[in-house]
C-alpha positions as a Markdown table, in Angstrom:
| # | Residue | x | y | z |
|---|---|---|---|---|
| 1 | Met | 11.2 | -14.1 | -27.4 |
| 2 | Thr | 10.9 | -15.4 | -23.8 |
| 3 | Arg | 12.1 | -12.8 | -21.2 |
| 4 | Thr | 13.9 | -14.0 | -18.1 |
| 5 | Val | 12.6 | -13.1 | -14.7 |
| 6 | Ser | 14.5 | -12.2 | -11.6 |
| 7 | Val | 12.3 | -12.3 | -8.4 |
| 8 | Val | 13.5 | -9.7 | -5.9 |
| 9 | Ile | 12.3 | -10.3 | -2.3 |
| 10 | Pro | 13.2 | -7.7 | 0.4 |
| 11 | Ala | 13.0 | -9.3 | 3.8 |
| 12 | Tyr | 13.2 | -8.1 | 7.3 |
| 13 | Asn | 12.5 | -10.4 | 10.2 |
| 14 | Ser | 10.5 | -12.6 | 7.9 |
| 15 | Ser | 11.0 | -16.0 | 9.4 |
| 16 | Arg | 7.3 | -16.5 | 9.8 |
| 17 | Thr | 6.4 | -16.1 | 6.2 |
| 18 | Leu | 9.5 | -16.4 | 4.0 |
| 19 | Asp | 9.3 | -20.2 | 3.5 |
| 20 | Ala | 5.7 | -19.9 | 2.2 |
| 21 | Cys | 6.8 | -16.9 | 0.0 |
| 22 | Leu | 9.7 | -18.8 | -1.6 |
| 23 | Arg | 7.7 | -21.9 | -2.1 |
| 24 | Ser | 5.1 | -19.9 | -4.0 |
| 25 | Val | 7.8 | -18.5 | -6.3 |
| 26 | His | 9.3 | -21.9 | -7.1 |
| 27 | Ala | 5.8 | -23.2 | -7.8 |
| 28 | Gln | 5.1 | -20.7 | -10.6 |
| 29 | Thr | 3.9 | -22.1 | -13.9 |
| 30 | His | 6.5 | -19.9 | -15.6 |
| 31 | Pro | 10.0 | -20.9 | -14.3 |
| 32 | Val | 11.9 | -17.9 | -12.9 |
| 33 | His | 15.5 | -17.2 | -13.9 |
| 34 | Glu | 16.7 | -16.4 | -10.3 |
| 35 | Val | 15.4 | -15.6 | -6.9 |
| 36 | Ile | 17.1 | -12.9 | -4.9 |
| 37 | Val | 16.4 | -12.4 | -1.2 |
| 38 | Val | 17.7 | -9.2 | 0.3 |
| 39 | Asp | 18.0 | -9.6 | 4.0 |
| 40 | Asp | 17.6 | -6.1 | 5.4 |
| 41 | Gly | 19.4 | -6.6 | 8.7 |
| 42 | Ser | 17.1 | -9.3 | 10.1 |
| 43 | Thr | 17.6 | -10.5 | 13.7 |
| 44 | Asp | 15.6 | -13.7 | 13.4 |
| 45 | Gly | 16.0 | -16.8 | 11.2 |
| 46 | Thr | 15.3 | -15.1 | 7.9 |
| 47 | Ala | 18.7 | -15.8 | 6.4 |
| 48 | Glu | 18.7 | -19.4 | 7.5 |
| 49 | Ile | 15.3 | -20.0 | 5.8 |
| 50 | Ala | 16.5 | -18.4 | 2.6 |
| 51 | Arg | 19.6 | -20.6 | 2.6 |
| 52 | Asn | 17.3 | -23.6 | 2.6 |
| 53 | His | 15.9 | -22.6 | -0.8 |
| 54 | Pro | 17.6 | -22.2 | -4.2 |
| 55 | Cys | 18.1 | -18.5 | -4.2 |
| 56 | Val | 20.7 | -15.8 | -4.0 |
| 57 | Leu | 21.0 | -14.2 | -0.5 |
| 58 | Ile | 22.2 | -10.7 | -0.1 |
| 59 | Gly | 22.8 | -9.2 | 3.3 |
| 60 | Gly | 25.2 | -7.4 | 5.6 |
| 61 | Gly | 24.0 | -3.9 | 4.9 |
| 62 | Gly | 22.0 | -3.4 | 8.1 |
| 63 | Asn | 18.4 | -2.3 | 8.3 |
| 64 | Arg | 18.2 | 0.4 | 5.6 |
| 65 | Gly | 14.6 | 0.0 | 4.6 |
| 66 | Val | 12.6 | -1.5 | 1.7 |
| 67 | Ser | 13.8 | 1.0 | -0.9 |
| 68 | Ala | 17.4 | 0.2 | -0.3 |
| 69 | Ala | 16.7 | -3.5 | -0.3 |
| 70 | Arg | 14.9 | -3.3 | -3.6 |
| 71 | Asn | 17.7 | -1.3 | -5.1 |
| 72 | Ala | 20.2 | -3.9 | -3.9 |
| 73 | Gly | 18.1 | -6.6 | -5.6 |
| 74 | Ile | 18.0 | -4.6 | -8.8 |
| 75 | Ala | 21.8 | -4.2 | -8.8 |
| 76 | Ala | 22.3 | -7.9 | -8.4 |
| 77 | Ala | 19.6 | -9.1 | -10.8 |
| 78 | Thr | 20.4 | -10.4 | -14.3 |
| 79 | Gly | 16.9 | -11.1 | -15.6 |
| 80 | Asp | 15.1 | -9.1 | -18.3 |
| 81 | Val | 12.1 | -8.5 | -16.0 |
| 82 | Leu | 12.3 | -7.8 | -12.3 |
| 83 | Phe | 9.4 | -9.2 | -10.3 |
| 84 | Phe | 9.2 | -7.6 | -6.8 |
| 85 | Leu | 7.5 | -9.7 | -4.1 |
| 86 | Asp | 7.2 | -8.8 | -0.4 |
| 87 | Ser | 8.4 | -11.5 | 1.9 |
| 88 | Asp | 5.1 | -11.7 | 3.7 |
| 89 | Glu | 3.2 | -12.7 | 0.6 |
| 90 | Ala | 2.7 | -15.9 | -1.4 |
| 91 | Leu | 1.9 | -15.7 | -5.1 |
| 92 | Thr | -0.8 | -17.6 | -6.9 |
| 93 | Pro | 0.9 | -20.1 | -9.3 |
| 94 | Asp | 0.3 | -18.2 | -12.6 |
| 95 | Ser | 1.1 | -14.7 | -11.4 |
| 96 | Val | 4.5 | -14.5 | -13.1 |
| 97 | Ala | 3.2 | -16.0 | -16.4 |
| 98 | Asn | 0.3 | -13.5 | -16.4 |
| 99 | Ala | 2.5 | -10.5 | -15.7 |
| 100 | Leu | 4.9 | -11.5 | -18.6 |
| 101 | Glu | 1.9 | -11.9 | -20.9 |
| 102 | Ile | 0.6 | -8.4 | -20.2 |
| 103 | Leu | 4.1 | -6.9 | -20.6 |
| 104 | Arg | 4.5 | -8.8 | -23.9 |
| 105 | Asp | 1.2 | -7.6 | -25.3 |
| 106 | Asp | 1.7 | -4.0 | -24.3 |
| 107 | Pro | 5.2 | -2.7 | -25.1 |
| 108 | Ser | 4.4 | 0.7 | -23.6 |
| 109 | Cys | 3.7 | -0.9 | -20.2 |
| 110 | Gly | 6.4 | -0.3 | -17.6 |
| 111 | Cys | 4.8 | -2.0 | -14.6 |
| 112 | Val | 2.3 | -4.8 | -14.0 |
| 113 | His | 1.2 | -5.1 | -10.4 |
| 114 | Gly | -1.4 | -7.2 | -8.6 |
| 115 | Val | -4.0 | -7.4 | -5.9 |
| 116 | Ile | -4.1 | -8.8 | -2.4 |
| 117 | Ala | -6.1 | -12.0 | -2.2 |
| 118 | Pro | -9.3 | -11.9 | -0.2 |
| 119 | Glu | -8.0 | -14.4 | 2.3 |
| 120 | Pro | -4.9 | -14.1 | 4.4 |
| 121 | Leu | -1.7 | -16.1 | 4.1 |
| 122 | Phe | -2.2 | -17.2 | 7.7 |
| 123 | Asp | -5.5 | -16.7 | 9.6 |
| 124 | Asp | -4.7 | -14.6 | 12.6 |
| 125 | Gly | -8.2 | -13.4 | 13.4 |
| 126 | Pro | -10.8 | -10.8 | 12.6 |
| 127 | Val | -8.6 | -7.7 | 12.3 |
| 128 | Glu | -6.5 | -9.4 | 9.7 |
| 129 | Trp | -9.7 | -10.5 | 7.8 |
| 130 | Tyr | -10.8 | -6.8 | 7.8 |
| 131 | Lys | -7.4 | -5.8 | 6.4 |
| 132 | Val | -7.3 | -8.3 | 3.5 |
| 133 | Leu | -10.9 | -7.9 | 2.5 |
| 134 | His | -10.5 | -4.1 | 2.3 |
| 135 | Ala | -7.2 | -4.4 | 0.5 |
| 136 | Tyr | -8.6 | -6.8 | -2.1 |
| 137 | Trp | -11.8 | -4.7 | -2.6 |
| 138 | Trp | -10.3 | -1.4 | -3.4 |
| 139 | Arg | -7.5 | -2.8 | -5.6 |
| 140 | Ala | -9.8 | -5.1 | -7.5 |
| 141 | Arg | -12.2 | -2.2 | -8.2 |
| 142 | Gly | -9.4 | -0.1 | -9.6 |
| 143 | Ala | -8.0 | -2.8 | -11.9 |
| 144 | Gly | -6.9 | -1.6 | -15.4 |
| 145 | Val | -4.6 | 1.1 | -16.5 |
| 146 | Val | -3.8 | 3.2 | -13.4 |
| 147 | Glu | -1.4 | 6.0 | -12.3 |
| 148 | Thr | -0.1 | 4.4 | -9.2 |
| 149 | Ala | 2.0 | 1.2 | -8.8 |
| 150 | Phe | 2.4 | -0.9 | -5.7 |
| 151 | Phe | 5.5 | -3.1 | -5.5 |
| 152 | Ala | 4.4 | -5.7 | -3.1 |
| 153 | Gln | 3.8 | -7.9 | -6.2 |
| 154 | Ala | 4.9 | -6.2 | -9.3 |
| 155 | Ala | 6.8 | -6.9 | -12.6 |
| 156 | Val | 9.0 | -4.2 | -14.1 |
| 157 | Pro | 11.2 | -4.5 | -17.2 |
| 158 | Arg | 14.8 | -3.8 | -16.5 |
| 159 | Glu | 15.0 | -0.9 | -18.9 |
| 160 | Val | 12.6 | 1.1 | -16.8 |
| 161 | Phe | 15.1 | 1.3 | -14.0 |
| 162 | Glu | 17.8 | 2.2 | -16.5 |
| 163 | Val | 15.7 | 5.2 | -17.5 |
| 164 | Leu | 14.2 | 6.3 | -14.2 |
| 165 | Gly | 16.8 | 5.0 | -11.6 |
| 166 | Gly | 15.8 | 3.1 | -8.5 |
| 167 | Phe | 13.7 | 3.7 | -5.4 |
| 168 | Asp | 14.2 | 6.7 | -3.2 |
| 169 | Glu | 16.3 | 5.2 | -0.3 |
| 170 | Arg | 15.3 | 8.1 | 2.0 |
| 171 | Leu | 11.8 | 6.7 | 2.1 |
| 172 | Arg | 10.7 | 3.8 | 4.3 |
| 173 | Asp | 7.0 | 4.4 | 3.6 |
| 174 | Ser | 5.2 | 5.6 | 0.5 |
| 175 | Glu | 8.2 | 4.8 | -1.7 |
| 176 | Asp | 5.7 | 3.3 | -4.2 |
| 177 | Leu | 4.0 | 6.7 | -4.6 |
| 178 | Glu | 7.3 | 8.5 | -5.2 |
| 179 | Phe | 8.4 | 6.0 | -7.8 |
| 180 | Ser | 4.9 | 6.2 | -9.4 |
| 181 | Asp | 5.3 | 9.9 | -9.8 |
| 182 | Arg | 8.4 | 9.3 | -12.0 |
| 183 | Leu | 7.0 | 6.2 | -13.7 |
| 184 | Ala | 3.5 | 7.3 | -14.8 |
| 185 | Pro | 4.6 | 10.1 | -17.2 |
| 186 | His | 6.7 | 7.7 | -19.3 |
| 187 | Tyr | 5.0 | 4.3 | -19.0 |
| 188 | Arg | 1.6 | 2.7 | -18.7 |
| 189 | Ile | 0.9 | 1.0 | -15.4 |
| 190 | Val | -1.4 | -1.9 | -15.3 |
| 191 | Leu | -3.2 | -3.2 | -12.1 |
| 192 | Thr | -4.6 | -6.7 | -12.6 |
| 193 | Glu | -6.3 | -9.5 | -10.6 |
| 194 | Arg | -4.3 | -11.9 | -12.8 |
| 195 | Val | -1.4 | -11.2 | -10.5 |
| 196 | Met | -2.5 | -12.0 | -6.9 |
| 197 | Ala | -0.9 | -12.9 | -3.6 |
| 198 | Arg | -2.1 | -14.0 | -0.2 |
| 199 | His | -0.7 | -11.5 | 2.4 |
| 200 | Asp | 0.1 | -12.0 | 6.1 |
| 201 | Glu | -1.5 | -8.7 | 7.1 |
| 202 | Glu | -1.3 | -6.9 | 10.5 |
| 203 | His | -3.7 | -8.7 | 12.9 |
| 204 | Arg | -3.5 | -6.4 | 15.9 |
| 205 | Phe | -5.8 | -3.4 | 16.2 |
| 206 | Gly | -3.3 | -0.9 | 17.6 |
| 207 | Pro | -0.5 | -1.5 | 15.1 |
| 208 | Leu | -3.0 | -1.5 | 12.3 |
| 209 | Leu | -4.0 | 2.1 | 13.2 |
| 210 | Ser | -0.4 | 3.1 | 13.7 |
| 211 | Glu | 0.5 | 1.8 | 10.3 |
| 212 | Thr | -2.4 | 3.7 | 8.7 |
| 213 | Tyr | -1.4 | 6.9 | 10.5 |
| 214 | Arg | 2.2 | 6.6 | 9.4 |
| 215 | Arg | 1.4 | 6.0 | 5.8 |
| 216 | Ala | -1.1 | 8.9 | 5.8 |
| 217 | Leu | 1.6 | 11.4 | 6.7 |
| 218 | Leu | 2.6 | 11.7 | 3.1 |
| 219 | Leu | -0.9 | 11.4 | 1.7 |
| 220 | Val | -1.5 | 15.2 | 1.1 |
| 221 | Pro | 1.9 | 15.9 | -0.5 |
| 222 | Ala | 1.4 | 12.8 | -2.7 |
| 223 | Leu | -2.1 | 13.9 | -3.8 |
| 224 | Leu | -0.8 | 17.5 | -4.5 |
| 225 | Ser | 2.0 | 16.0 | -6.6 |
| 226 | Ala | -0.4 | 13.9 | -8.6 |
| 227 | Arg | -2.7 | 16.9 | -9.2 |
| 228 | Arg | 0.2 | 19.0 | -10.5 |
| 229 | Gly | 1.0 | 16.2 | -12.9 |
| 230 | Gly | -2.6 | 16.0 | -14.1 |
| 231 | Arg | -2.9 | 12.4 | -12.7 |
| 232 | Ser | -5.0 | 10.7 | -10.2 |
| 233 | Asn | -3.7 | 8.1 | -7.7 |
| 234 | Leu | -5.3 | 4.8 | -6.6 |
| 235 | Thr | -6.9 | 5.4 | -3.2 |
| 236 | Ala | -8.0 | 2.9 | -0.7 |
| 237 | Asn | -11.0 | 5.0 | 0.4 |
| 238 | Ser | -13.4 | 7.2 | -1.6 |
| 239 | Pro | -13.7 | 10.9 | -0.8 |
| 240 | Ala | -17.3 | 10.3 | 0.2 |
| 241 | Ser | -16.2 | 7.7 | 2.8 |
| 242 | Val | -13.5 | 10.0 | 4.2 |
| 243 | Leu | -15.9 | 13.0 | 4.4 |
| 244 | Ala | -18.6 | 10.9 | 6.1 |
| 245 | Ala | -16.1 | 9.6 | 8.6 |
| 246 | Ala | -14.9 | 13.2 | 9.3 |
| 247 | Leu | -18.5 | 14.2 | 9.9 |
| 248 | Cys | -19.2 | 11.3 | 12.2 |
| 249 | Leu | -16.1 | 11.5 | 14.3 |
| 250 | Gly | -15.8 | 15.3 | 14.3 |
| 251 | Ser | -19.4 | 15.8 | 15.5 |
| 252 | Val | -19.1 | 13.4 | 18.5 |
| 253 | Pro | -18.0 | 16.1 | 21.0 |
| 254 | Leu | -20.4 | 18.8 | 19.8 |
| 255 | Pro | -23.4 | 17.8 | 22.1 |
| 256 | Leu | -21.1 | 17.9 | 25.1 |
| 257 | Leu | -19.7 | 21.2 | 24.0 |
| 258 | Ala | -23.2 | 22.6 | 23.6 |
| 259 | Leu | -24.0 | 21.6 | 27.2 |
| 260 | Leu | -20.8 | 23.0 | 28.6 |
| 261 | Leu | -21.3 | 26.3 | 26.9 |
| 262 | Ser | -25.0 | 26.4 | 27.7 |
| 263 | Trp | -26.2 | 26.7 | 24.1 |
| 264 | Pro | -29.9 | 26.9 | 23.5 |
| 265 | Ala | -31.7 | 23.6 | 24.5 |
| 266 | Pro | -32.8 | 22.7 | 20.9 |
| 267 | Ala | -29.1 | 22.6 | 19.8 |
| 268 | Val | -28.3 | 19.5 | 21.9 |
| 269 | Pro | -30.6 | 17.0 | 20.1 |
| 270 | Val | -29.7 | 18.4 | 16.7 |
| 271 | Leu | -26.0 | 18.1 | 17.4 |
| 272 | Ser | -26.6 | 14.6 | 18.9 |
| 273 | Ala | -28.0 | 13.5 | 15.6 |
| 274 | Leu | -24.9 | 14.5 | 13.6 |
| 275 | Pro | -22.7 | 11.5 | 14.6 |
| 276 | Val | -25.6 | 9.2 | 13.7 |
| 277 | Ala | -26.1 | 10.9 | 10.4 |
| 278 | Gly | -22.4 | 10.7 | 9.7 |
| 279 | Leu | -22.3 | 7.0 | 10.6 |
| 280 | Leu | -25.2 | 6.3 | 8.2 |
| 281 | Ala | -23.5 | 8.3 | 5.5 |
| 282 | Phe | -20.3 | 6.3 | 6.2 |
| 283 | Cys | -22.2 | 3.0 | 5.8 |
| 284 | Leu | -23.8 | 4.2 | 2.5 |
| 285 | Ala | -20.4 | 5.4 | 1.1 |
| 286 | Asn | -19.1 | 1.9 | 1.8 |
| 287 | Leu | -22.2 | -0.1 | 1.0 |
| 288 | Gly | -20.5 | -2.2 | -1.7 |
| 289 | Leu | -17.5 | -3.0 | 0.6 |
| 290 | Leu | -19.8 | -4.0 | 3.5 |
| 291 | Arg | -21.8 | -6.2 | 1.2 |
| 292 | Phe | -18.6 | -7.8 | 0.0 |
| 293 | Ala | -17.5 | -8.4 | 3.6 |
| 294 | Ala | -20.9 | -10.0 | 4.4 |
| 295 | Arg | -20.6 | -12.4 | 1.4 |
| 296 | Arg | -17.1 | -13.4 | 2.4 |
| 297 | Arg | -17.4 | -13.6 | 6.2 |
| 298 | Gly | -21.2 | -13.5 | 7.0 |
| 299 | Ala | -23.5 | -10.7 | 8.1 |
| 300 | Ser | -22.4 | -11.1 | 11.7 |
| 301 | Phe | -19.0 | -9.9 | 10.7 |
| 302 | Val | -20.2 | -6.6 | 9.2 |
| 303 | Pro | -20.6 | -4.6 | 12.5 |
| 304 | Phe | -17.0 | -5.4 | 13.5 |
| 305 | Phe | -15.8 | -4.7 | 10.0 |
| 306 | Thr | -17.6 | -1.3 | 10.1 |
| 307 | Gly | -16.2 | -0.3 | 13.5 |
| 308 | Val | -12.6 | -1.2 | 12.5 |
| 309 | His | -13.0 | 0.6 | 9.1 |
| 310 | Leu | -14.3 | 3.8 | 10.9 |
| 311 | Ala | -11.4 | 3.6 | 13.4 |
| 312 | Asn | -9.0 | 3.2 | 10.4 |
| 313 | His | -10.4 | 6.3 | 8.9 |
| 314 | Ala | -9.8 | 8.2 | 12.1 |
| 315 | Ala | -6.1 | 7.2 | 11.9 |
| 316 | Leu | -6.1 | 8.2 | 8.2 |
| 317 | Leu | -7.6 | 11.6 | 8.9 |
| 318 | Ala | -5.2 | 12.2 | 11.8 |
| 319 | Gly | -2.1 | 11.2 | 9.8 |
| 320 | Ala | -3.2 | 13.3 | 6.7 |
| 321 | Ala | -3.8 | 16.3 | 8.9 |
| 322 | Ser | -0.5 | 16.0 | 10.6 |
| 323 | Gly | 1.3 | 15.5 | 7.3 |
| 324 | Ala | -0.4 | 18.5 | 5.8 |
| 325 | Val | 0.7 | 20.7 | 8.8 |
| 326 | Arg | 4.3 | 19.4 | 8.4 |
| 327 | Ala | 4.2 | 20.1 | 4.7 |
| 328 | Leu | 2.8 | 23.6 | 5.2 |
| 329 | Thr | 5.4 | 24.3 | 7.9 |
| 330 | Ala | 8.2 | 23.1 | 5.8 |
| 331 | Gly | 7.0 | 25.2 | 2.9 |
| 332 | Arg | 6.9 | 28.3 | 5.0 |
| 333 | Thr | 10.3 | 27.6 | 6.3 |
| 334 | Ala | 11.7 | 27.1 | 2.8 |
| 335 | Thr | 10.0 | 30.3 | 1.7 |
| 336 | Gly | 11.3 | 32.2 | 4.7 |
| 337 | Gly | 14.8 | 30.9 | 3.9 |
| 338 | Arg | 14.6 | 32.0 | 0.3 |
| 339 | Arg | 13.3 | 35.4 | 1.3 |
| 340 | Ser | 16.1 | 35.8 | 3.8 |
| 341 | Ser | 18.7 | 34.9 | 1.1 |
| 342 | Glu | 17.1 | 37.4 | -1.3 |
| 343 | Gln | 17.2 | 40.1 | 1.4 |
| 344 | Ala | 20.8 | 39.4 | 2.2 |
| 345 | Ala | 21.7 | 39.6 | -1.5 |
| 346 | Ala | 19.8 | 42.9 | -1.9 |
| 347 | Arg | 21.9 | 44.4 | 0.9 |
């Protein structure tokens, strides 16, 4: 029995990419039942572009975030399978057909999601090339049955939402991780290169680091949640890579500190070697990734790629540390509140 597919595209100020996104959907080898574009309060020409394509346009709800937009698409969809696609991506032609085949062959599968192609939707320069190459690398290496789903390009049978409910509308970031925590105990999640999309990634250095920092704020709570559930999440960077980056970046001020505090003279050259050692360890931890970048963009691109990757780790570490402090503070506040209530009750 052929299952009908509703493609749900949340869109916010997507006039640059939405036309390419919709064209890729209508070019699928497996015809889709309907395409639903949820305009999340755009202030550009997103709605006008959607009206130029055969799709259902939902709007008028203001800018509520991607979770609310996806939930609006779920409520409007009539297909048996919901295929979520971000508005800044363009699918390869057989992605929908391949996702349906995987779902058909594995009835216990509750989500099939794909990888970012190793070339951008539009070429906006070296920072974007760093981003897409890294995104492809770590997802492709994790392909198979996984514990985390990413919904930038993902197919989910309708009955999954009937069981689990929709996305948490309080979250504008890391909503994938929260939904995965509810999804993984009940359904298999498959990550596959057979579903692939070219992505218009961030191409500016500052916003790239800001995005990494913001997403890392929920990293520690998400990892703790996965550990409590006995599961492991897909991660973009290995523990060895993160630890090496922490050594490299954290040891940079130590030689100056030794001079300011008048530590024994031999301490300065020893401490000066730590950042170099950390950088070497960082390169070794990412050797496969750096070789992949060299194959795709040439050896001359590798020093730039390495520098951006290290800076991205700095943003990751800062965001994770800040998020951990917030989580700890919130936990103490909650514990204090409970103790106060218990004391009041005892009186």
